[in-house]
mmCIF file of C-alpha atoms in Angstrom:
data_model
loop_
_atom_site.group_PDB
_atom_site.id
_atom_site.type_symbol
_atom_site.label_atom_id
_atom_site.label_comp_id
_atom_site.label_asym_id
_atom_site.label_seq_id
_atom_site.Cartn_x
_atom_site.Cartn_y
_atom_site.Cartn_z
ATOM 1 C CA UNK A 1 170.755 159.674 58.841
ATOM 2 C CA UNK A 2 172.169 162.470 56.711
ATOM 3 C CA UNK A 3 168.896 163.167 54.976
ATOM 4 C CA UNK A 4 167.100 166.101 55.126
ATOM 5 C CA UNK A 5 162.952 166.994 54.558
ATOM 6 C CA UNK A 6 162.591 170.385 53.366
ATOM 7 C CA UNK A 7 159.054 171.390 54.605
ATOM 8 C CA UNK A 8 157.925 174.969 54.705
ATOM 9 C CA UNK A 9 154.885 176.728 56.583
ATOM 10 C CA UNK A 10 152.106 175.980 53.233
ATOM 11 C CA UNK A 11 153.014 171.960 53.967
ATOM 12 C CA UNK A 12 152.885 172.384 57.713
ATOM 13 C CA UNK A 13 148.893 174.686 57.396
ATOM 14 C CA UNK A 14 148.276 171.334 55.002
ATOM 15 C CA UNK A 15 149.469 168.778 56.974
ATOM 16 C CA UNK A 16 147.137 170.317 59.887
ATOM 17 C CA UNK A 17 144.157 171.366 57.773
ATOM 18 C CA UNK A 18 144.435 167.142 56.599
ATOM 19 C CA UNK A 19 143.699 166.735 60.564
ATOM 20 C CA UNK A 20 141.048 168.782 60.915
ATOM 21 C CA UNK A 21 142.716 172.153 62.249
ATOM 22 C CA UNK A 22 141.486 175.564 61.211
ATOM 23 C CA UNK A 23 144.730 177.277 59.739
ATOM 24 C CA UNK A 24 142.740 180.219 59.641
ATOM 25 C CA UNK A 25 141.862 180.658 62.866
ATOM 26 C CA UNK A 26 145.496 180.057 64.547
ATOM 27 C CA UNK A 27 148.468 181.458 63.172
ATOM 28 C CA UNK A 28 150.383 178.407 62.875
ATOM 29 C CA UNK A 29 153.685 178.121 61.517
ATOM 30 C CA UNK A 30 156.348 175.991 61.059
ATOM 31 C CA UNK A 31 158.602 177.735 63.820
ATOM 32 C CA UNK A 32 155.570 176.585 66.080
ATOM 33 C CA UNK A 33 156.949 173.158 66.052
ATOM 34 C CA UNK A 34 159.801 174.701 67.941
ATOM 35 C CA UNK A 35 157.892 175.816 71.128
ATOM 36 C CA UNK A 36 155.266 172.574 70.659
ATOM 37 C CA UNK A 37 158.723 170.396 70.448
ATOM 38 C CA UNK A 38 160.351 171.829 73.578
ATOM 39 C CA UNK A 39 157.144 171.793 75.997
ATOM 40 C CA UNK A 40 156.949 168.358 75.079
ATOM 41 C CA UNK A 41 160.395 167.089 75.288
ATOM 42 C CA UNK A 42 161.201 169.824 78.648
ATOM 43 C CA UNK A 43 159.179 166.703 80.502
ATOM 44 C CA UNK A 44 161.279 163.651 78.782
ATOM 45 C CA UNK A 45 164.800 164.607 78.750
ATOM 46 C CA UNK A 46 167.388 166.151 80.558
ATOM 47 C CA UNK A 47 167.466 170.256 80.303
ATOM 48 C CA UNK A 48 171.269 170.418 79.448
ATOM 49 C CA UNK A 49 170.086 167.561 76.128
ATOM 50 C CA UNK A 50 166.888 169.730 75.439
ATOM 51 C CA UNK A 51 169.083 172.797 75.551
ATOM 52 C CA UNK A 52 171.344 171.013 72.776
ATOM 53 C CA UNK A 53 168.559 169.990 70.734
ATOM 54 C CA UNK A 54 167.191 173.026 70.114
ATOM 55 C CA UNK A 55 170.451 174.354 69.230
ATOM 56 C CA UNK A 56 170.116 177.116 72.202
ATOM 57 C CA UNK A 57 173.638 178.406 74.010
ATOM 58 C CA UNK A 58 171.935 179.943 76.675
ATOM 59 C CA UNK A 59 169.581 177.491 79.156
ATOM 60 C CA UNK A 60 166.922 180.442 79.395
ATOM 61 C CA UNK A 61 166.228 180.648 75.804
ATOM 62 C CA UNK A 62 165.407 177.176 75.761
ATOM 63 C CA UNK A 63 163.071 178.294 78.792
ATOM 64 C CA UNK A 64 161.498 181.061 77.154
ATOM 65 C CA UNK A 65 159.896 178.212 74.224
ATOM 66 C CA UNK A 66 158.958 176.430 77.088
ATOM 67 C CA UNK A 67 154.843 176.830 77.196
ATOM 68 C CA UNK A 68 153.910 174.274 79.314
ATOM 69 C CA UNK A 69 153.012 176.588 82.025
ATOM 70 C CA UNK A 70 150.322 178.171 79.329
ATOM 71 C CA UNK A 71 149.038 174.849 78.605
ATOM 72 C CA UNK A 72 148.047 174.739 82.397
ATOM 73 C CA UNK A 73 146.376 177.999 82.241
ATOM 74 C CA UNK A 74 144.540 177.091 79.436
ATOM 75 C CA UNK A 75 142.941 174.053 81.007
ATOM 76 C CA UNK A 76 141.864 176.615 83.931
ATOM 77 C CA UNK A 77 140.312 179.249 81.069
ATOM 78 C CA UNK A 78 138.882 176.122 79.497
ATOM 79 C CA UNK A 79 137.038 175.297 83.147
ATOM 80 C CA UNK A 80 135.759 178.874 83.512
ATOM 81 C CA UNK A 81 134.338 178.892 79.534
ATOM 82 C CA UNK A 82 130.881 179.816 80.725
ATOM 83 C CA UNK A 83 131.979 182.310 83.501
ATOM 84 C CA UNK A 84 134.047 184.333 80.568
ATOM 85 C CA UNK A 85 131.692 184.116 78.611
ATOM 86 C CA UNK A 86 129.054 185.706 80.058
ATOM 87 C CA UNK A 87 131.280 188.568 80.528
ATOM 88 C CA UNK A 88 132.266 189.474 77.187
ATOM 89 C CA UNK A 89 128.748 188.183 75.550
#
């Protein structure tokens, strides 16, 4: 405890290309963590905890990095792939 990593956004696009993620394609930053972090955690812990963890005062900023309702419409996008498709092809 007491120890801090200093990281910054050309470690994080390394980190990811080192797992086989196009950088280029997706803007992703370090402040993504943040929104990946809180969908994940919104499931595990109690709001009120979550809502300290992030270091939010307010409970609805906390809900507004909340994406977890996204991740469900992307699994229904994913499903209709073809159907989309077709219509912009």
């Amino acid at each position: 405890l007491g120890k801090y990593i200093i990281i910054n956004n050309n470690d994080i696009k390394s980190i990811l290309q080192k797992n086989g993620i196009d950088t280029q394609a997706r803007n992703i930053t370090l402040h993504s963590l943040r929104y990946t972090y809180n969908t994940i955690m919104k499931s595990k812990i109690d709001n009120v905890d979550l809502r300290i963890m992030m270091g939010h005062v307010h409970a609805n900023m906390t809900e507004y990095y909340d994406k977890s309702k996204a991740l469900d419409h992307l699994e229904e996008l994913q499903r209709n792939k073809n159907i989309i498709d077709n219509i912009w092809n």
